Short mmCIF file of C-alpha atoms in Angstrom, two decimals:
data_model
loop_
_atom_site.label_atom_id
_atom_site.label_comp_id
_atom_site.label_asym_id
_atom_site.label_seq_id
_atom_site.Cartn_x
_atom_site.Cartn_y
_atom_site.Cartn_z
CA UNK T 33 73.91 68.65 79.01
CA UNK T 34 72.36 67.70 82.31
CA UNK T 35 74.79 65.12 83.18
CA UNK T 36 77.58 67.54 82.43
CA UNK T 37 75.91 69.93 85.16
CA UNK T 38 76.38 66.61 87.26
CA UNK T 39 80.25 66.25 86.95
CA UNK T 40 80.12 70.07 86.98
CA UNK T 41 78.30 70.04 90.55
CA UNK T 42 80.82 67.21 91.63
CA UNK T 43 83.62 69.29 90.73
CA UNK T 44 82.01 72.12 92.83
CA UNK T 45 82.07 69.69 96.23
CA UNK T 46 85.27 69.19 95.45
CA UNK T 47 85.65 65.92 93.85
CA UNK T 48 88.22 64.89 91.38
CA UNK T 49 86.51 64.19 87.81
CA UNK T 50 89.26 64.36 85.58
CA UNK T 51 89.75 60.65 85.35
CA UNK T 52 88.48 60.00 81.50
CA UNK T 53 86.73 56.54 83.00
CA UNK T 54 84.96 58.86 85.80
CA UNK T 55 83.81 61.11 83.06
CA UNK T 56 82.93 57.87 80.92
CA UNK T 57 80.79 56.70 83.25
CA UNK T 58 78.86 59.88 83.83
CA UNK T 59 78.18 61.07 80.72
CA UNK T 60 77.59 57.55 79.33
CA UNK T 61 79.51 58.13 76.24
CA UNK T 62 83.23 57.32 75.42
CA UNK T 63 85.61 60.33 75.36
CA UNK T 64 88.72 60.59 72.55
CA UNK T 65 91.65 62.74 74.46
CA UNK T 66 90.12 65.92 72.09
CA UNK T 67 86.32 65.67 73.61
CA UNK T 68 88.04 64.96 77.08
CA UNK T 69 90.52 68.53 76.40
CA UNK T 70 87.02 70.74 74.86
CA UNK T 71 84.79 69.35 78.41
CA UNK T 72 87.61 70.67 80.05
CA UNK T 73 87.55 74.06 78.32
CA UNK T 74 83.73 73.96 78.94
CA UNK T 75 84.24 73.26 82.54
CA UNK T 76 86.52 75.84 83.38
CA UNK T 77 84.39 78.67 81.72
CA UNK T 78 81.47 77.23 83.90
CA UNK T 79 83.16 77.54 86.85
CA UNK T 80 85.27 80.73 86.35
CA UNK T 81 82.05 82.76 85.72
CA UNK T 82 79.77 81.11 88.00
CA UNK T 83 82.19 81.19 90.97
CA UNK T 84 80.64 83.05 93.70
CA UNK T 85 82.91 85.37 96.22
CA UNK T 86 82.55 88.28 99.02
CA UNK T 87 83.85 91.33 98.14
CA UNK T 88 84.52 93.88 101.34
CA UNK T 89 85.05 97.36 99.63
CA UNK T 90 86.36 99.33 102.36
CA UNK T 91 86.64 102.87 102.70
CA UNK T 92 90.13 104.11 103.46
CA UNK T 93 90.98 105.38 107.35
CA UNK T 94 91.11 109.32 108.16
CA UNK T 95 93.67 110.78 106.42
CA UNK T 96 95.88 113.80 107.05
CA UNK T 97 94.05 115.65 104.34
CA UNK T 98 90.62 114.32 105.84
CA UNK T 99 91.21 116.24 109.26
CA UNK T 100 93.45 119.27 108.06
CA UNK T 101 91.63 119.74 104.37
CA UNK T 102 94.16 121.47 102.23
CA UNK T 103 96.03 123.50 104.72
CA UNK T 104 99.92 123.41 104.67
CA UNK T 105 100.43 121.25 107.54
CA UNK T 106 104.00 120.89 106.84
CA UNK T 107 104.34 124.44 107.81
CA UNK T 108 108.11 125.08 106.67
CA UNK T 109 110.00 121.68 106.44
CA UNK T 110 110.70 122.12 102.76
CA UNK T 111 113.44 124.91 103.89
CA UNK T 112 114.67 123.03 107.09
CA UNK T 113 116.64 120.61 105.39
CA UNK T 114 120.41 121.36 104.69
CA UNK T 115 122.34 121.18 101.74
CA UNK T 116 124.55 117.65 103.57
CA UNK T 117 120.99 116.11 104.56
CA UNK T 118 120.11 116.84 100.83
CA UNK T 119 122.98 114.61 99.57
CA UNK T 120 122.50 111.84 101.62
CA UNK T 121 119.02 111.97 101.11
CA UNK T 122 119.82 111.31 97.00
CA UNK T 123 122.93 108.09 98.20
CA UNK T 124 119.72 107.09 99.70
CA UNK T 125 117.74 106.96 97.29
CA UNK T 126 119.98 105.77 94.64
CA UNK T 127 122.59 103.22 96.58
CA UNK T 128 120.67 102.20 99.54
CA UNK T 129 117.37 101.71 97.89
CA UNK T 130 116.63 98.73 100.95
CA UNK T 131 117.54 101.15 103.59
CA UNK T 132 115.10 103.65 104.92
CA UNK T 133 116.41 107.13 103.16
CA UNK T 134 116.27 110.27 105.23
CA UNK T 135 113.75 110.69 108.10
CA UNK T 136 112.23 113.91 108.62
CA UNK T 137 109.94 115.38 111.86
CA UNK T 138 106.94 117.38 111.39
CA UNK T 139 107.54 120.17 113.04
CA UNK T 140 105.15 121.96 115.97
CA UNK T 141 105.63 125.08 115.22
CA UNK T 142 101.76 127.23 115.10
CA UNK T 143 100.01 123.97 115.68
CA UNK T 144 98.21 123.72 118.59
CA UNK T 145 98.84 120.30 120.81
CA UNK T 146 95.53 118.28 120.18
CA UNK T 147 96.06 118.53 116.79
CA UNK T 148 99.88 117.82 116.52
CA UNK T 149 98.85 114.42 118.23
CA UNK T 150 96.80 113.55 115.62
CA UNK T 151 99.66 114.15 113.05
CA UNK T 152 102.23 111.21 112.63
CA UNK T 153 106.07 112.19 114.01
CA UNK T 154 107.80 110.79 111.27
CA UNK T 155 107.52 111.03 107.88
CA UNK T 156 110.46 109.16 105.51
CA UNK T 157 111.38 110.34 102.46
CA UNK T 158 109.57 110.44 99.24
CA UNK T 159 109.88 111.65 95.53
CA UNK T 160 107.64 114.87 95.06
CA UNK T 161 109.11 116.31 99.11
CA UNK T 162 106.12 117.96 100.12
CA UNK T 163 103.88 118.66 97.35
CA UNK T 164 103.89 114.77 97.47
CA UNK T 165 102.96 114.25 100.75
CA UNK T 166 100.31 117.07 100.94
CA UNK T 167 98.63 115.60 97.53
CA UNK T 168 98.80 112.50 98.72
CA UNK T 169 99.02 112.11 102.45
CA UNK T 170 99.31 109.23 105.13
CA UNK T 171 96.83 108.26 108.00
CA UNK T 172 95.95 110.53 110.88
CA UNK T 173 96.95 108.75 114.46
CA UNK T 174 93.54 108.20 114.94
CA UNK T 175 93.27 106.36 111.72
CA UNK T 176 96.01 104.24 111.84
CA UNK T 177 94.94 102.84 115.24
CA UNK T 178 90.99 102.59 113.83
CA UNK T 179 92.22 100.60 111.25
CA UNK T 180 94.04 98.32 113.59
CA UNK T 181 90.80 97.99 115.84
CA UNK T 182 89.27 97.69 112.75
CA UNK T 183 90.61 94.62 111.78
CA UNK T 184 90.29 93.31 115.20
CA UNK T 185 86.60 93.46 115.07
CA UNK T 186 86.73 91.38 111.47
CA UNK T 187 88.57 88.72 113.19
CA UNK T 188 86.91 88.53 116.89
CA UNK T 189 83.46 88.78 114.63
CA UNK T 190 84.50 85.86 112.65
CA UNK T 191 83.62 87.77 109.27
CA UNK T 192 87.59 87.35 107.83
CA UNK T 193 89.72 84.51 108.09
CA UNK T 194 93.35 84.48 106.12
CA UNK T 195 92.87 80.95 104.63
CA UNK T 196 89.73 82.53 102.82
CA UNK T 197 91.43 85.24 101.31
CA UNK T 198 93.96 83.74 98.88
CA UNK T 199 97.52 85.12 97.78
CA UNK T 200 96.69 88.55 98.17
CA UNK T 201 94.65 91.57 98.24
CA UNK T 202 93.95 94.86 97.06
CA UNK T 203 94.49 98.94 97.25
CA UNK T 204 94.29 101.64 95.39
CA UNK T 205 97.78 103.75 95.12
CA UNK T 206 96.56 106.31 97.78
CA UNK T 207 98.96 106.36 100.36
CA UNK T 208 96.34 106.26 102.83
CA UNK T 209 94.63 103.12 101.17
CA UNK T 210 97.97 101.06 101.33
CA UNK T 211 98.27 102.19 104.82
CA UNK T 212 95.05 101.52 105.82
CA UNK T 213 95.12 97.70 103.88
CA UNK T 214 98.53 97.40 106.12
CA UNK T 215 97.27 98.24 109.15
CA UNK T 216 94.37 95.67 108.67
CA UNK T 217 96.75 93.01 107.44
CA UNK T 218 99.00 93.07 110.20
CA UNK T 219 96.24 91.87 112.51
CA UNK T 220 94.43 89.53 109.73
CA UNK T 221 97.47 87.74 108.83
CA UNK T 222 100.73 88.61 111.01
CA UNK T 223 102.86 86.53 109.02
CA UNK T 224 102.68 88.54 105.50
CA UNK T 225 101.80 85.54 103.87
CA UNK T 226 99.07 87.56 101.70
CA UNK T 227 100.52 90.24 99.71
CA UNK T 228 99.05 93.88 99.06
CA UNK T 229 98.49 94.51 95.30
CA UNK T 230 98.58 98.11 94.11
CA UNK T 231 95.99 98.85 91.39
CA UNK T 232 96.60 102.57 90.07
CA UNK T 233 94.13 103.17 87.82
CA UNK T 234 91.03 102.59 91.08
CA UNK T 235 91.91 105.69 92.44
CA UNK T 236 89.81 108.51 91.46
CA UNK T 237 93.01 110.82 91.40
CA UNK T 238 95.43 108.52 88.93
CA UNK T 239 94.75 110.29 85.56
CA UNK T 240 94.99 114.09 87.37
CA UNK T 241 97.88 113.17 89.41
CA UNK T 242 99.96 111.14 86.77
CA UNK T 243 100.67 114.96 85.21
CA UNK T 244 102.38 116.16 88.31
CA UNK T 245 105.79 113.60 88.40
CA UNK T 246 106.00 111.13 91.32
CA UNK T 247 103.50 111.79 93.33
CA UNK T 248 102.21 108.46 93.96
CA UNK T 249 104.47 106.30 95.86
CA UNK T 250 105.51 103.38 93.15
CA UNK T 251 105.36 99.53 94.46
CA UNK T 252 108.91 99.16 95.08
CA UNK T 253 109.04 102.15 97.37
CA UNK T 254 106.85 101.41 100.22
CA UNK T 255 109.70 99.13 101.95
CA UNK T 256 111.02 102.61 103.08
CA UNK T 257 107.77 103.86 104.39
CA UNK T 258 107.68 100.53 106.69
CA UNK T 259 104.51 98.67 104.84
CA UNK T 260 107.01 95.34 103.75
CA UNK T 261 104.05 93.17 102.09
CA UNK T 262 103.21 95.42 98.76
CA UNK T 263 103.93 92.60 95.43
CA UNK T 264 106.25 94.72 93.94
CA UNK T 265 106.22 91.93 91.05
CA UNK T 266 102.89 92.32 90.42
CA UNK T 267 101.67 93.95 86.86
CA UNK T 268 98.34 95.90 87.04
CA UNK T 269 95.54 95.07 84.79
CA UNK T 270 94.39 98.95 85.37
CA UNK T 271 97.45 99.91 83.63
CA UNK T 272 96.61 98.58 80.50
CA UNK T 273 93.41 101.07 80.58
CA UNK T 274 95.16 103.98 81.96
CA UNK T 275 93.92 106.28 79.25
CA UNK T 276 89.89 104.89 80.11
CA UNK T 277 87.52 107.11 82.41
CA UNK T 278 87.52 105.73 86.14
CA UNK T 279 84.22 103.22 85.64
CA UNK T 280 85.99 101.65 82.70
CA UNK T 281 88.79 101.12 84.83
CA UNK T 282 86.68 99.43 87.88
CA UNK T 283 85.17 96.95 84.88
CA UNK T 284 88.45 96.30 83.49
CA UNK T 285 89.86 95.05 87.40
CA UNK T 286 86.50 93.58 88.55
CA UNK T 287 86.82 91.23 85.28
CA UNK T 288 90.67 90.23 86.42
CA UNK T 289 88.78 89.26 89.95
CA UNK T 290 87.28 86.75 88.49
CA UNK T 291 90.72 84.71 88.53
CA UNK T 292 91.37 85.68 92.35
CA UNK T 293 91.77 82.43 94.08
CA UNK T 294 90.39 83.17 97.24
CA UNK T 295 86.59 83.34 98.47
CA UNK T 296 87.29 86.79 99.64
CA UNK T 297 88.59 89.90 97.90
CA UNK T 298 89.76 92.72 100.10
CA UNK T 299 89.39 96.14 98.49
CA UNK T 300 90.72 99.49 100.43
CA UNK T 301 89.38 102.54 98.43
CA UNK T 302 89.03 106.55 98.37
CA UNK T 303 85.38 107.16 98.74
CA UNK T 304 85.06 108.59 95.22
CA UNK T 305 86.24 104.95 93.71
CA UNK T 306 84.14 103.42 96.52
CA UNK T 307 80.83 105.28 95.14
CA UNK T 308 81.83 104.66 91.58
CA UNK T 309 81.84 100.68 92.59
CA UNK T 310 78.67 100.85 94.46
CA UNK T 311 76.97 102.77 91.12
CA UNK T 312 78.38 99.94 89.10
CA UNK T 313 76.84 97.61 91.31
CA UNK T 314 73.28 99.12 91.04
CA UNK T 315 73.08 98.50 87.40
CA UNK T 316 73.50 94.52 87.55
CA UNK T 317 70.28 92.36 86.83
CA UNK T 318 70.23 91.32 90.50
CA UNK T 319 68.73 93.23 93.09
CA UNK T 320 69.65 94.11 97.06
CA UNK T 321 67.06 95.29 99.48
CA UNK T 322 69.69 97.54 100.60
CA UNK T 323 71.41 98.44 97.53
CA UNK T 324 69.96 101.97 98.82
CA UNK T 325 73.38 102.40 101.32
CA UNK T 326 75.67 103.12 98.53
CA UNK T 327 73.86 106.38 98.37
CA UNK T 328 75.42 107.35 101.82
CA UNK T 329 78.47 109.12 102.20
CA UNK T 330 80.88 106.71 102.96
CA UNK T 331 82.50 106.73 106.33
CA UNK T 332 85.86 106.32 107.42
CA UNK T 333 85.89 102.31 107.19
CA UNK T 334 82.50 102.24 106.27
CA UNK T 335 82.59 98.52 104.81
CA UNK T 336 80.34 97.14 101.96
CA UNK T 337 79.11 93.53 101.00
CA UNK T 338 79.26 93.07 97.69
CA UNK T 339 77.89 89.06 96.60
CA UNK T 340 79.81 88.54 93.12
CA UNK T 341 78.79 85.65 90.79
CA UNK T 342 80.35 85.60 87.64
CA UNK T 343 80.62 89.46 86.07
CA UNK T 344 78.03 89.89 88.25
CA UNK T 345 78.08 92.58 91.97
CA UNK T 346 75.26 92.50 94.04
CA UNK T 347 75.54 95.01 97.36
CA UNK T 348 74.32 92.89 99.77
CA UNK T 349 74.93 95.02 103.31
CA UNK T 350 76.95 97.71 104.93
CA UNK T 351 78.91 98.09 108.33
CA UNK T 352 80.45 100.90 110.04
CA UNK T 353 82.38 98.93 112.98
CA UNK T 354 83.77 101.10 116.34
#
């Protein structure tokens, strides 16, 4: 067994071992094609639950909802648009599915000037009209550009690069979460290489909302809202557990992570699903000297460490960058 650990740790510098004379020579015992196939098996288990990555679990930007609460900022656009910007709202929406449908302005009627800055001018069409974007609503000014800055700091601190983060990464279906994962991603990797995969079931809202109709914004939508890098072919593992409480749903994705390719897994949460990680975290064999953070309220941003080995999260720090 300990000379398999020795291929095992060769394999882990990155040598090639699958040469049957290599593996001959090692284990000092001749291998038939089946024993070479079942060391492979072995192997691959090793590795896939001993691999060791960074996960940064990231706290959404300031939302809409986050600066206004519940109020009706939206004042009276539902009635402003006309019965002929109705229709080609729907061509839109059925024909033109590429295009961007129907734009509409929030209006500044009753709101006082500092905070109509803070509120973003345009706003395209979605399914749900308002109730859709009030349950669900996009990044504040301020929060778009943190997020930008945000990422900025990751990549002038030298704490992200792209190569390290694989195919792709990952947000819940909040609008602001996509947002906030796009914003970040246009400064980590301009070129939209890595792709932004939409998990539904880690957001705290997904079995409350589901009841209302479209109020999430689906995968293939988010072209018109001007985020272009969401994997609109990509099926998520959440789904399968829709009907499971929220921490079911967090095991259920953190086991698919164990097949992400990359060293780093990006993660852009509500806070709710951000605590629910950080709980999840608490009750793994290993121990953090700071494991005590996740009991903060979680900023805008606020960004946690988590070490994963195998099925295993360890928190091992916490920023909150300017």
């Amino acid at each position: 067994m300990s000379r398999i650990l020795t291929v095992l740790n060769f394999k882990e510098k990155g040598q090639k071992f699958e040469d049957i004379c290599l593996l001959e020579s090692l284990l000092k015992l001749p291998l038939s094609s089946h024993h070479h196939e079942k060391l492979k098996l072995k192997i691959l288990f090793y590795r896939g639950s001993e691999a060791e990555k960074t996960i940064f679990v990231i706290r959404a930007g300031e939302s809409v909802k986050d600066a206004y609460g519940d109020a009706n900022w939206f004042l009276d656009i539902g009635e402003k648009q006309s019965f002929f910007s109705f229709l080609l709202t729907s061509l839109s929406r059925r024909f033109m599915k590429k295009k961007q449908p129907v734009a509409i302005e929030v209006p500044k009627k009753n709101i006082c000037d500092d905070a109509y800055i803070n509120l973003p001018r345009i706003l395209q069409w979605r399914r749900g009209k308002l109730a859709a974007w009030l349950a669900d609503p996009p990044l504040t000014t301020v929060g778009r550009h943190a997020a930008r800055m945000y990422a900025e700091r990751l990549i002038s601190d030298n704490l992200i690069k792209p190569e390290m983060l694989g195919d792709c990464v990952y947000a819940s279906p909040d609008f602001s979460c996509v947002q906030t994962l796009d914003m970040i991603m246009q400064v980590v990797d301009p070129s939209r290489k890595i792709k932004i995969r939409i998990e539904p079931g880690l957001s705290a809202n997904y079995k409350g909302l589901t009841k209302q109709k479209h109020v999430f914004v689906d995968a293939d939508e988010f072209h018109a809202q001007g985020i272009l890098r969401v994997d609109t072919a990509y099926k998520p593992v959440t789904q399968l557990v829709k009907k499971l409480n929220l921490s079911k749903r967090i095991e259920a994705f953190k086991a698919m992570l164990l097949e992400h390719p990359g060293k780093i897994v990006i993660l852009v949460l509500n806070d709710e699903t951000v605590n629910e990680i950080l709980n999840s975290c608490k009750s793994t064999d290993m121990k953090s000297e700071k494991v005590e953070q996740s009991n903060e309220d979680a900023l805008f941003l606020h960004t946690f460490f988590v070490k994963m080995v195998g099925k295993q999260w360890t928190v091992m720090n916490s920023i909150v960058l300017p």
